[in-house]
mmCIF file of C-alpha atoms in Angstrom:
data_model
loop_
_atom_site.group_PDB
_atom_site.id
_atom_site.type_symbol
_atom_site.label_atom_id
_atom_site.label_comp_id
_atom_site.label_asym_id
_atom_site.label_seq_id
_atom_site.Cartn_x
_atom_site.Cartn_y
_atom_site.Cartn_z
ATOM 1 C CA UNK Y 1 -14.524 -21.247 2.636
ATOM 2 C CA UNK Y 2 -12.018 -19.442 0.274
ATOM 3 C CA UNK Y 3 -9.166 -20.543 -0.818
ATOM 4 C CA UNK Y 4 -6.814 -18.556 -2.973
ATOM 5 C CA UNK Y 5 -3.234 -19.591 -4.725
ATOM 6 C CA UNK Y 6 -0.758 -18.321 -6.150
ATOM 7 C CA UNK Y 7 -1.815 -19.149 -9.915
ATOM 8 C CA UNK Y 8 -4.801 -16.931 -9.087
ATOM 9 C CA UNK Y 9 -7.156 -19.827 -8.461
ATOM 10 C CA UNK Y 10 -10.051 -18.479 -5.699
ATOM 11 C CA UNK Y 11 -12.324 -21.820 -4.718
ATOM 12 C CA UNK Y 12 -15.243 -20.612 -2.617
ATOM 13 C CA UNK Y 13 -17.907 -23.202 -1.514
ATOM 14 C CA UNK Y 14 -21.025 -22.094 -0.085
ATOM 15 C CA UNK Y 15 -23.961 -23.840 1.272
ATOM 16 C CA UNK Y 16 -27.335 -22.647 -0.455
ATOM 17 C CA UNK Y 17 -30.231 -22.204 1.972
ATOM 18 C CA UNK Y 18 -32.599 -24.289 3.519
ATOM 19 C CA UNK Y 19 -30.445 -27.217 1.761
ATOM 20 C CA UNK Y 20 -28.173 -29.269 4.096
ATOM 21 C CA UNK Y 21 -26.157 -31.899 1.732
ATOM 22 C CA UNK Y 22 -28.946 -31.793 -1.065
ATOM 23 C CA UNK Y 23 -28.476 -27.715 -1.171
ATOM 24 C CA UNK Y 24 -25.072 -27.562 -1.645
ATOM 25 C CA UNK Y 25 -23.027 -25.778 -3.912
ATOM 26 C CA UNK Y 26 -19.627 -24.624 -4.685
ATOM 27 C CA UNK Y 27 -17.826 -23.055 -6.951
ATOM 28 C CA UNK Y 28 -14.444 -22.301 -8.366
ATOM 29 C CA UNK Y 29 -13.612 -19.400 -9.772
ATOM 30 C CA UNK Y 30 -10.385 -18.260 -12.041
ATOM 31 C CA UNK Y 31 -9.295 -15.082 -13.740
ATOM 32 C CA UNK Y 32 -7.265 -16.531 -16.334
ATOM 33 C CA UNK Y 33 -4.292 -13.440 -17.824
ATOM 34 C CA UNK Y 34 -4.159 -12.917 -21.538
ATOM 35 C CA UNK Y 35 -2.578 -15.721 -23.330
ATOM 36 C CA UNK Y 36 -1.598 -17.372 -20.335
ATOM 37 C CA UNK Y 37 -1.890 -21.093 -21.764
ATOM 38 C CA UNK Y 38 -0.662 -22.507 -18.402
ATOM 39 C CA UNK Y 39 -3.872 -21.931 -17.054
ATOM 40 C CA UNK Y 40 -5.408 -24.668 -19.323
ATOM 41 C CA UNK Y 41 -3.593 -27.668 -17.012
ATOM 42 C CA UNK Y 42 -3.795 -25.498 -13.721
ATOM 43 C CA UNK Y 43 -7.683 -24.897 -14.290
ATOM 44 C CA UNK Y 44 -7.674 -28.985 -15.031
ATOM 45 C CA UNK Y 45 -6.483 -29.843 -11.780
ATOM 46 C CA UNK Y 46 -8.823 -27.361 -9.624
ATOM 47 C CA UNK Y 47 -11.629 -28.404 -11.502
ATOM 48 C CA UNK Y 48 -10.597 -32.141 -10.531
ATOM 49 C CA UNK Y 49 -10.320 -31.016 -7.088
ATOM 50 C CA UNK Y 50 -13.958 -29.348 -7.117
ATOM 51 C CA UNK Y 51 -15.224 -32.147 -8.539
ATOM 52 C CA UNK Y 52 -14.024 -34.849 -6.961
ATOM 53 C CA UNK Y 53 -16.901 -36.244 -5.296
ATOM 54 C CA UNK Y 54 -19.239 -35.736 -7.969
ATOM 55 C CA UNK Y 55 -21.249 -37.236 -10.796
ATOM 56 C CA UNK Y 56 -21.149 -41.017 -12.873
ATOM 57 C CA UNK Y 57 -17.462 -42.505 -13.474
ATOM 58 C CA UNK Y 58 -15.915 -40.875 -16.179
ATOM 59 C CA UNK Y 59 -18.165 -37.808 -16.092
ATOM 60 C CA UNK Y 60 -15.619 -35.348 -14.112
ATOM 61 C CA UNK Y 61 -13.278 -36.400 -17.097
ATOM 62 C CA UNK Y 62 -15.548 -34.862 -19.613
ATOM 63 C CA UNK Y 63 -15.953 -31.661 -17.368
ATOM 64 C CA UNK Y 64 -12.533 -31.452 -17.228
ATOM 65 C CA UNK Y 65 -11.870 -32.079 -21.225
ATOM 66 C CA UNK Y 66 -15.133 -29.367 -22.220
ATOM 67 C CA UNK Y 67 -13.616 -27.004 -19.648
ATOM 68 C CA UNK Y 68 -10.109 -27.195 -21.279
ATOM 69 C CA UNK Y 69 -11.277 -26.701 -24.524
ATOM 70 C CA UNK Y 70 -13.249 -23.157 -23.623
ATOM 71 C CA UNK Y 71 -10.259 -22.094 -21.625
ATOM 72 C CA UNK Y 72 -7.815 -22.970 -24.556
ATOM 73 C CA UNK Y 73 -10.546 -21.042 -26.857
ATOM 74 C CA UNK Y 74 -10.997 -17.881 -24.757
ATOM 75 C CA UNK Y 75 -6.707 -18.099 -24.574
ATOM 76 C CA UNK Y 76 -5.898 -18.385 -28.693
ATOM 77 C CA UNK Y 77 -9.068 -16.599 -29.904
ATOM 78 C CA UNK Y 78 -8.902 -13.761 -28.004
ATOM 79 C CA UNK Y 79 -6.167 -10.687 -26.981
ATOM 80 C CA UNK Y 80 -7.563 -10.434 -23.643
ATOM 81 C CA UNK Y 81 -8.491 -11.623 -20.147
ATOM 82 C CA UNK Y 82 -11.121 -14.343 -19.369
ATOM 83 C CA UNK Y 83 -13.008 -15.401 -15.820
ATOM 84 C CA UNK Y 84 -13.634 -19.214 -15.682
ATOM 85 C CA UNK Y 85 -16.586 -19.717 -13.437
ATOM 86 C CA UNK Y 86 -17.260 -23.524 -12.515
ATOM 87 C CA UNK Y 87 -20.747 -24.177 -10.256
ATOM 88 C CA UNK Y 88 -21.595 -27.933 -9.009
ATOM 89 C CA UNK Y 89 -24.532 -28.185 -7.270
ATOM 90 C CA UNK Y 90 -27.456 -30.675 -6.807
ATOM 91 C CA UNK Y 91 -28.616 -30.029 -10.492
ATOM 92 C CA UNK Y 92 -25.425 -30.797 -12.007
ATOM 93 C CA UNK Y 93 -22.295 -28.566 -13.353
ATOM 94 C CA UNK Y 94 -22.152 -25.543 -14.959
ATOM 95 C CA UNK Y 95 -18.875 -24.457 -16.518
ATOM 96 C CA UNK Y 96 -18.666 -20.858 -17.929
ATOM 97 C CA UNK Y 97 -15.993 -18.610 -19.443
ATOM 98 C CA UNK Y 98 -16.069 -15.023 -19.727
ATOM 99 C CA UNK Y 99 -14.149 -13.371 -22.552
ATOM 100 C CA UNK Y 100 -13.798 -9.571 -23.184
ATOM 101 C CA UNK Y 101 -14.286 -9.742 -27.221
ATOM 102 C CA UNK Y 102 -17.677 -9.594 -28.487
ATOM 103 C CA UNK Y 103 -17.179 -12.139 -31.728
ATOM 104 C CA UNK Y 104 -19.265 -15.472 -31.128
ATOM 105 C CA UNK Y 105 -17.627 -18.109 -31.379
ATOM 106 C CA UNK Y 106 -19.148 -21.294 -34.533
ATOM 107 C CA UNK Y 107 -18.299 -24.505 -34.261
ATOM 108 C CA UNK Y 108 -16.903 -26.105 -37.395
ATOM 109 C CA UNK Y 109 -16.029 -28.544 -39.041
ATOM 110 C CA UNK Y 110 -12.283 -30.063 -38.585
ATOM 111 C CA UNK Y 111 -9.968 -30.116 -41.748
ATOM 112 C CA UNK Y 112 -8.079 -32.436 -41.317
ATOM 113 C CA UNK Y 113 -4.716 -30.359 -42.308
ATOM 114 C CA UNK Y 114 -6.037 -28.485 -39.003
ATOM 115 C CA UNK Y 115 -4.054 -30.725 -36.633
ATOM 116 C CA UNK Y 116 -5.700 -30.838 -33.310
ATOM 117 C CA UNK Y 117 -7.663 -27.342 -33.863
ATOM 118 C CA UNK Y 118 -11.228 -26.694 -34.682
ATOM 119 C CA UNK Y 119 -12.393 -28.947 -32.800
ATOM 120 C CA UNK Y 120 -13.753 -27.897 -29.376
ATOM 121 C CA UNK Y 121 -16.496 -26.543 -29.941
ATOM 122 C CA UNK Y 122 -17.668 -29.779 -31.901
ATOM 123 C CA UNK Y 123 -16.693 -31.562 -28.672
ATOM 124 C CA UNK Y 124 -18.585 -29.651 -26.393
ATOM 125 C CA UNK Y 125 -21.630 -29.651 -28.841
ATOM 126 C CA UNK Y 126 -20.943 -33.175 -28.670
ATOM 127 C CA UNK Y 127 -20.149 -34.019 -25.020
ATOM 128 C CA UNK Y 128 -22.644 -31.525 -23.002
ATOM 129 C CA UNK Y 129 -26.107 -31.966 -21.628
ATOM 130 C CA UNK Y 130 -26.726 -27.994 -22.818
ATOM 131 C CA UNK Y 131 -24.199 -25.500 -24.119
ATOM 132 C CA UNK Y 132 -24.255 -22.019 -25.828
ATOM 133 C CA UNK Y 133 -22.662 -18.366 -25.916
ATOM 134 C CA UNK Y 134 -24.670 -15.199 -24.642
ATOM 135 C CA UNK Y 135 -23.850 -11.758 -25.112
ATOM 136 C CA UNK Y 136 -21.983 -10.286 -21.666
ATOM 137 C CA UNK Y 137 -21.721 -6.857 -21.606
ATOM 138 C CA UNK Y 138 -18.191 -6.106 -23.271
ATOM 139 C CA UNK Y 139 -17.462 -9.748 -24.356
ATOM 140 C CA UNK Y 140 -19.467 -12.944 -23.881
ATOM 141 C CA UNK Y 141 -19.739 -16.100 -22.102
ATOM 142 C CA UNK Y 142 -19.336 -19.499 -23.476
ATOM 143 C CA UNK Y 143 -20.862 -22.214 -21.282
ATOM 144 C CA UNK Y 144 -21.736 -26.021 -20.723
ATOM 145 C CA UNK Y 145 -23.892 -27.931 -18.586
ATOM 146 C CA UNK Y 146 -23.073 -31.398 -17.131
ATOM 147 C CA UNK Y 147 -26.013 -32.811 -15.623
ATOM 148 C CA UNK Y 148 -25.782 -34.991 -11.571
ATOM 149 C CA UNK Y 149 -26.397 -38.251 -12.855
ATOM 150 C CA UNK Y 150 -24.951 -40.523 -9.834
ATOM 151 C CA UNK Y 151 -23.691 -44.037 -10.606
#
């Protein structure tokens, strides 16, 4: 199934093979426009819709926080485009966004005359099973991993 709307959100869920229930995956995918910040609380809500279903109480809360903070990142850091990619399967979650600027990203430390910045990479340090940035062609990728602990 594919589902498109007009913020540019495309969901597409897909069954892998030989799976049934335990197989499946799906997947939401964004292309998020240059400085666009209203894609941070749009990306929010069709990640809560993807993940609905999914994982320990409180855990989809924590995707949703970890994704926020590498959308908001990809958004202020960079002059260009990203592509959120967002995979739940039996395994767990992986959340991934694409920028088009080839600096890596360092967490560091908050300063406290910072406000609320400098601090999401420390939270997704923090917060996720497995994390890290990898070179992607022209850009990079920063991702997380949530793992499918059930309650």
């Amino acid at each position: 199934m594919i589902a498109n709307t007009s913020a540019g959100t495309q969901a597409v869920e897909d069954t892998a093979d030989g799976g049934g229930e335990r197989g499946r995956t799906s997947q939401l995918r964004r292309r998020l426009g240059r400085a666009d910040l209203r894609a941070v609380p749009e990306t929010r809500r069709a990640l809560r819709e993807l993940l609905r279903h999914w994982g320990r109480p409180g855990q989809s809360e924590t995707a949703e926080l970890l994704t926020s903070e590498l959308v908001t990142n990809a958004l202020v850091h960079t002059d260009q485009d990203a592509v959120l990619t967002a995979t739940v399967g039996p395994d767990g979650l992986r959340v991934e966004v694409r920028d088009f600027v080839a600096d890596r990203p360092q967490p560091r430390r908050p300063d406290t005359g910072d406000g609320t910045h400098g601090r999401g990479l420390v939270l997704v340090q923090s917060l996720a099973d497995a994390w890290g940035v990898r070179p992607h062609g022209i850009g990079k990728a920063v991702w997380f991993e949530l793992g499918a602990e059930m309650a």
